[in-house]
Amino acid sequence: MCDIAAWHDCTVAVRLRAKHATWENAIIRAVTSIDVARAAGVSQSAVSRAFSPGSSISARTKQKVLAAAASLGYRPNRIPAIMLSGRSFMVGVVIGGLENPFYATALERLATALRESGLQVLLMHVDDALTLDSALDRLVSYRIDAIVTSLAIGSKAVVQALSQLRLPVVCFNSSHVGPWISTVNSNNHGAGLVAARLLGRHGMQRPLWLAGPSRNSASRARGRGFCQGVRDTGIPSARLVRVQGNDTYDSGYDAIARLQKQGIRPDAIFSSNDMMACGAIDALRECMGLHCPHDVAIMGYDNIPQAAWRSYDLTSFDQQTDQMVARAMQLLDEALGTQDGPVSRTCIVDAQLIERGSTRAAR
Amino acid sequence: MCDIAAWHDCTVAVRLRAKHATWENAIIRAVTSIDVARAAGVSQSAVSRAFSPGSSISARTKQKVLAAAASLGYRPNRIPAIMLSGRSFMVGVVIGGLENPFYATALERLATALRESGLQVLLMHVDDALTLDSALDRLVSYRIDAIVTSLAIGSKAVVQALSQLRLPVVCFNSSHVGPWISTVNSNNHGAGLVAARLLGRHGMQRPLWLAGPSRNSASRARGRGFCQGVRDTGIPSARLVRVQGNDTYDSGYDAIARLQKQGIRPDAIFSSNDMMACGAIDALRECMGLHCPHDVAIMGYDNIPQAAWRSYDLTSFDQQTDQMVARAMQLLDEALGTQDGPVSRTCIVDAQLIERGSTRAAR
DNA sequence: TTGTAAGCGTTATCAT
DNA sequence: ATGATAACGCTTACAA
């Protein structure tokens, strides 16, 4: 159920609540449309109309109202409109992992797109699945119109929690779908195939798959694609080494360092994301004395800015965030516009291969 | 004044608005406290009390209400409370430059802190000063309780715009202050001094200051501190080379590349942020054939994750984001709790020197 | 402890 | 074109 109780325990909230428990000690009351109406010598409706384009109002009246509003410093209040219409024009954006530049950039683009669509972003940062439930309840209590999330929705429980809100949900790179849930996915599997083909052309003999966390379905799809692609080049599946990371630089570094101890020397690496790939590049040099691309070819995913930094010069897949965000907005638009029940759609956007030095050398 | 007009033009907004212009075709009405009251056979106030900890209600009644609420799927609506109290418990967070991992991480921490204080984040991403004005009007129309911004508030115009909102504002690393505006700053000037001292110990003879955009007051303060620190080591000011960047990796790279053409070879660099420092390190190697720290000692600012990546191993100043965020929460708390007029305070948090390889070598 | 009723600031409807 | 009025869903003062 609702954890409104937990909410009440929060320090600032309690303080504010206590402060305004009675009407007597109310703060500076904001200027309302009544005040403007009185000042302009018109009705409250006239004020409303002055601020609603397309409503029938004479230029003279509008002038009077706007003048009065300006002098009083009136700022329309959208809260009552939310009560009346049931729409808040706020979208809950649930994110996590901002330490990955990819997600940071994606959020930036998403926020911009939503703003341009006249929607507000009610942001919810989530560290783990545990906080999600209570977070959702809070968002919902603000009567958000929809939810957009870049969390890789892995667990069935989360999907169910989202579905139960009876609110349009748009995900990025989520595999689970359900009623009310739409998703925009990068063509993860296809990119895995492309990666294997490219590395194959560069003479791959001892491929390595550097996987992201297993709960990340996008990572799993990339791995499956890569595995199939490796087979397609004629290398038996058994020769493909798989190493587990957790999408961080350190996990990429450590994974390679572990390999060194096991005496495994890959000559072609596909990493589930760029951060791990960067870690791998550094570990190869420091722990194995291997240089990229001379000794090892490496590819990542996400095309984060650091992939283009000269020390890494990493071939990567660009998720085409702009396109994905645009698609997400379409899905959102559709879901918000439909009256007849929950929408559930899936979009696939091809990732664009960005070739850089890490796969350039012929060996 | 308000650009509510512009808001009305936004596509999604218009569509939703049109769709619910009349009461007839209203959507699935949400479950209200009235519904719960009816189902539980109690009054509406009883429902309200059941969800308000500390209010006088019998255990039996509360049970009945909660049961009815659960079976109906009732979710309390906070919107009416906003109208009644005038407090929304929403804080407008105005940000930009998320492509810098430092700001991304800062946002993450801030969002977490606000959530833990029971405040919601109404996010506003701003590309430039132009969007800010209209953005603010929108935020205000949602009756936010305060604004927190990591934008380096440079222009006097922005400060004035913020002051006029008559809303508590908390900034990070802003120099301009005014009524209603509080700010938490890193000890930029002090860090500049420390940088010069450290580089001086490493034999600095030809110092270089890699500046951020001139509108960034934090960068200016760092530069002033460094300049003074350089003088303190006995090097005449005229020997200090200043180069202009814009806080990006590319600008750091280009700045060094330009120096090469001018035949200038620094032996100690202090960069206004880590991104530029990374660019500088790569340019030194690629364009000048200089290696860090053997030929050049380098320091940055922000201690972004990439500073710890092995390819850079960059000495940096950690802004202690956790502390700064904690301070910001205190300032916010204070501003929200005060009834007697606008608050305006400034906090300084010392940056912590993180020594890494880029300044380690004795040359 | 519980119920009744007023009120928050706006917008849609209806009457003028 | 304009004004009066009801309604949105909840909280709180007050009465019982």
JSON list of C-alpha atoms in Angstrom, two decimals, chain A residues 120-200:
[
{"chain": "A", "resi": 120, "resn": "GLN", "atom": "CA", "xyz": [7.02, 19.05, -16.26]},
{"chain": "A", "resi": 121, "resn": "VAL", "atom": "CA", "xyz": [9.55, 16.59, -14.95]},
{"chain": "A", "resi": 122, "resn": "LEU", "atom": "CA", "xyz": [8.94, 15.29, -11.46]},
{"chain": "A", "resi": 123, "resn": "LEU", "atom": "CA", "xyz": [12.27, 13.59, -10.91]},
{"chain": "A", "resi": 124, "resn": "MET", "atom": "CA", "xyz": [12.74, 10.51, -8.80]},
{"chain": "A", "resi": 125, "resn": "HIS", "atom": "CA", "xyz": [16.23, 9.18, -8.32]},
{"chain": "A", "resi": 126, "resn": "VAL", "atom": "CA", "xyz": [16.28, 5.56, -7.30]},
{"chain": "A", "resi": 127, "resn": "ASP", "atom": "CA", "xyz": [19.27, 3.69, -5.95]},
{"chain": "A", "resi": 128, "resn": "ASP", "atom": "CA", "xyz": [17.76, 0.26, -5.83]},
{"chain": "A", "resi": 129, "resn": "ALA", "atom": "CA", "xyz": [14.53, -1.59, -6.36]},
{"chain": "A", "resi": 130, "resn": "LEU", "atom": "CA", "xyz": [13.70, -1.14, -2.70]},
{"chain": "A", "resi": 131, "resn": "THR", "atom": "CA", "xyz": [13.24, 2.60, -2.91]},
{"chain": "A", "resi": 132, "resn": "LEU", "atom": "CA", "xyz": [11.18, 2.28, -6.05]},
{"chain": "A", "resi": 133, "resn": "ASP", "atom": "CA", "xyz": [7.95, 1.26, -4.41]},
{"chain": "A", "resi": 134, "resn": "SER", "atom": "CA", "xyz": [7.76, 4.09, -1.95]},
{"chain": "A", "resi": 135, "resn": "ALA", "atom": "CA", "xyz": [9.03, 6.44, -4.62]},
{"chain": "A", "resi": 136, "resn": "LEU", "atom": "CA", "xyz": [6.20, 5.52, -6.92]},
{"chain": "A", "resi": 137, "resn": "ASP", "atom": "CA", "xyz": [3.61, 6.13, -4.25]},
{"chain": "A", "resi": 138, "resn": "ARG", "atom": "CA", "xyz": [4.94, 9.59, -3.73]},
{"chain": "A", "resi": 139, "resn": "LEU", "atom": "CA", "xyz": [4.93, 10.38, -7.41]},
{"chain": "A", "resi": 140, "resn": "VAL", "atom": "CA", "xyz": [1.43, 9.11, -7.79]},
{"chain": "A", "resi": 141, "resn": "SER", "atom": "CA", "xyz": [0.20, 11.24, -4.92]},
{"chain": "A", "resi": 142, "resn": "TYR", "atom": "CA", "xyz": [1.18, 14.25, -7.02]},
{"chain": "A", "resi": 143, "resn": "ARG", "atom": "CA", "xyz": [-1.14, 13.01, -9.73]},
{"chain": "A", "resi": 144, "resn": "ILE", "atom": "CA", "xyz": [1.50, 12.65, -12.41]},
{"chain": "A", "resi": 145, "resn": "ASP", "atom": "CA", "xyz": [0.11, 11.89, -15.86]},
{"chain": "A", "resi": 146, "resn": "ALA", "atom": "CA", "xyz": [2.70, 9.27, -16.77]},
{"chain": "A", "resi": 147, "resn": "ILE", "atom": "CA", "xyz": [6.04, 7.76, -15.90]},
{"chain": "A", "resi": 148, "resn": "VAL", "atom": "CA", "xyz": [9.18, 7.65, -18.00]},
{"chain": "A", "resi": 149, "resn": "THR", "atom": "CA", "xyz": [12.06, 5.56, -16.78]},
{"chain": "A", "resi": 150, "resn": "SER", "atom": "CA", "xyz": [15.50, 4.67, -17.98]},
{"chain": "A", "resi": 151, "resn": "LEU", "atom": "CA", "xyz": [15.87, 2.01, -15.33]},
{"chain": "A", "resi": 152, "resn": "ALA", "atom": "CA", "xyz": [16.49, -1.30, -16.93]},
{"chain": "A", "resi": 153, "resn": "ILE", "atom": "CA", "xyz": [13.30, -2.86, -15.70]},
{"chain": "A", "resi": 154, "resn": "GLY", "atom": "CA", "xyz": [14.49, -6.31, -14.96]},
{"chain": "A", "resi": 155, "resn": "SER", "atom": "CA", "xyz": [12.40, -7.74, -12.22]},
{"chain": "A", "resi": 156, "resn": "LYS", "atom": "CA", "xyz": [8.90, -8.92, -12.80]},
{"chain": "A", "resi": 157, "resn": "ALA", "atom": "CA", "xyz": [7.94, -7.33, -9.50]},
{"chain": "A", "resi": 158, "resn": "VAL", "atom": "CA", "xyz": [8.80, -3.87, -10.72]},
{"chain": "A", "resi": 159, "resn": "VAL", "atom": "CA", "xyz": [6.80, -4.36, -13.87]},
{"chain": "A", "resi": 160, "resn": "GLN", "atom": "CA", "xyz": [3.85, -5.43, -11.82]},
{"chain": "A", "resi": 161, "resn": "ALA", "atom": "CA", "xyz": [4.21, -2.46, -9.50]},
{"chain": "A", "resi": 162, "resn": "LEU", "atom": "CA", "xyz": [4.23, -0.17, -12.49]},
{"chain": "A", "resi": 163, "resn": "SER", "atom": "CA", "xyz": [1.29, -1.84, -14.15]},
{"chain": "A", "resi": 164, "resn": "GLN", "atom": "CA", "xyz": [-0.81, -1.51, -11.04]},
{"chain": "A", "resi": 165, "resn": "LEU", "atom": "CA", "xyz": [-0.50, 2.25, -11.11]},
{"chain": "A", "resi": 166, "resn": "ARG", "atom": "CA", "xyz": [-2.79, 2.29, -14.12]},
{"chain": "A", "resi": 167, "resn": "LEU", "atom": "CA", "xyz": [-0.64, 5.04, -15.52]},
{"chain": "A", "resi": 168, "resn": "PRO", "atom": "CA", "xyz": [1.13, 5.15, -18.87]},
{"chain": "A", "resi": 169, "resn": "VAL", "atom": "CA", "xyz": [4.74, 4.04, -18.46]},
{"chain": "A", "resi": 170, "resn": "VAL", "atom": "CA", "xyz": [7.47, 4.48, -21.04]},
{"chain": "A", "resi": 171, "resn": "CYS", "atom": "CA", "xyz": [10.74, 2.63, -20.52]},
{"chain": "A", "resi": 172, "resn": "PHE", "atom": "CA", "xyz": [14.13, 2.63, -22.16]},
{"chain": "A", "resi": 173, "resn": "ASN", "atom": "CA", "xyz": [15.78, -0.68, -22.91]},
{"chain": "A", "resi": 174, "resn": "SER", "atom": "CA", "xyz": [13.37, -2.72, -20.92]},
{"chain": "A", "resi": 175, "resn": "SER", "atom": "CA", "xyz": [12.54, -6.24, -21.95]},
{"chain": "A", "resi": 176, "resn": "HIS", "atom": "CA", "xyz": [9.53, -6.88, -19.77]},
{"chain": "A", "resi": 177, "resn": "VAL", "atom": "CA", "xyz": [6.40, -5.32, -21.05]},
{"chain": "A", "resi": 178, "resn": "GLY", "atom": "CA", "xyz": [2.86, -5.37, -19.79]},
{"chain": "A", "resi": 179, "resn": "PRO", "atom": "CA", "xyz": [-0.31, -3.39, -19.85]},
{"chain": "A", "resi": 180, "resn": "TRP", "atom": "CA", "xyz": [0.31, 0.37, -19.58]},
{"chain": "A", "resi": 181, "resn": "ILE", "atom": "CA", "xyz": [3.99, -0.22, -20.32]},
{"chain": "A", "resi": 182, "resn": "SER", "atom": "CA", "xyz": [5.61, 0.86, -23.55]},
{"chain": "A", "resi": 183, "resn": "THR", "atom": "CA", "xyz": [9.29, 0.69, -24.26]},
{"chain": "A", "resi": 184, "resn": "VAL", "atom": "CA", "xyz": [11.91, 2.06, -26.59]},
{"chain": "A", "resi": 185, "resn": "ASN", "atom": "CA", "xyz": [14.82, -0.28, -27.06]},
{"chain": "A", "resi": 186, "resn": "SER", "atom": "CA", "xyz": [18.16, -0.02, -28.72]},
{"chain": "A", "resi": 187, "resn": "ASN", "atom": "CA", "xyz": [18.71, -2.83, -31.19]},
{"chain": "A", "resi": 188, "resn": "ASN", "atom": "CA", "xyz": [20.95, -4.58, -28.71]},
{"chain": "A", "resi": 189, "resn": "HIS", "atom": "CA", "xyz": [20.93, -8.00, -30.32]},
{"chain": "A", "resi": 190, "resn": "GLY", "atom": "CA", "xyz": [21.62, -6.58, -33.77]},
{"chain": "A", "resi": 191, "resn": "ALA", "atom": "CA", "xyz": [24.52, -4.54, -32.45]},
{"chain": "A", "resi": 192, "resn": "GLY", "atom": "CA", "xyz": [26.03, -7.67, -30.91]},
{"chain": "A", "resi": 193, "resn": "LEU", "atom": "CA", "xyz": [25.97, -9.28, -34.34]},
{"chain": "A", "resi": 194, "resn": "VAL", "atom": "CA", "xyz": [27.60, -6.25, -35.93]},
{"chain": "A", "resi": 195, "resn": "ALA", "atom": "CA", "xyz": [30.30, -6.19, -33.26]},
{"chain": "A", "resi": 196, "resn": "ALA", "atom": "CA", "xyz": [31.22, -9.82, -33.89]},
{"chain": "A", "resi": 197, "resn": "ARG", "atom": "CA", "xyz": [31.32, -9.24, -37.63]},
{"chain": "A", "resi": 198, "resn": "LEU", "atom": "CA", "xyz": [33.56, -6.21, -37.29]},
{"chain": "A", "resi": 199, "resn": "LEU", "atom": "CA", "xyz": [35.92, -7.89, -34.86]},
{"chain": "A", "resi": 200, "resn": "GLY", "atom": "CA", "xyz": [35.92, -10.96, -37.10]}
]
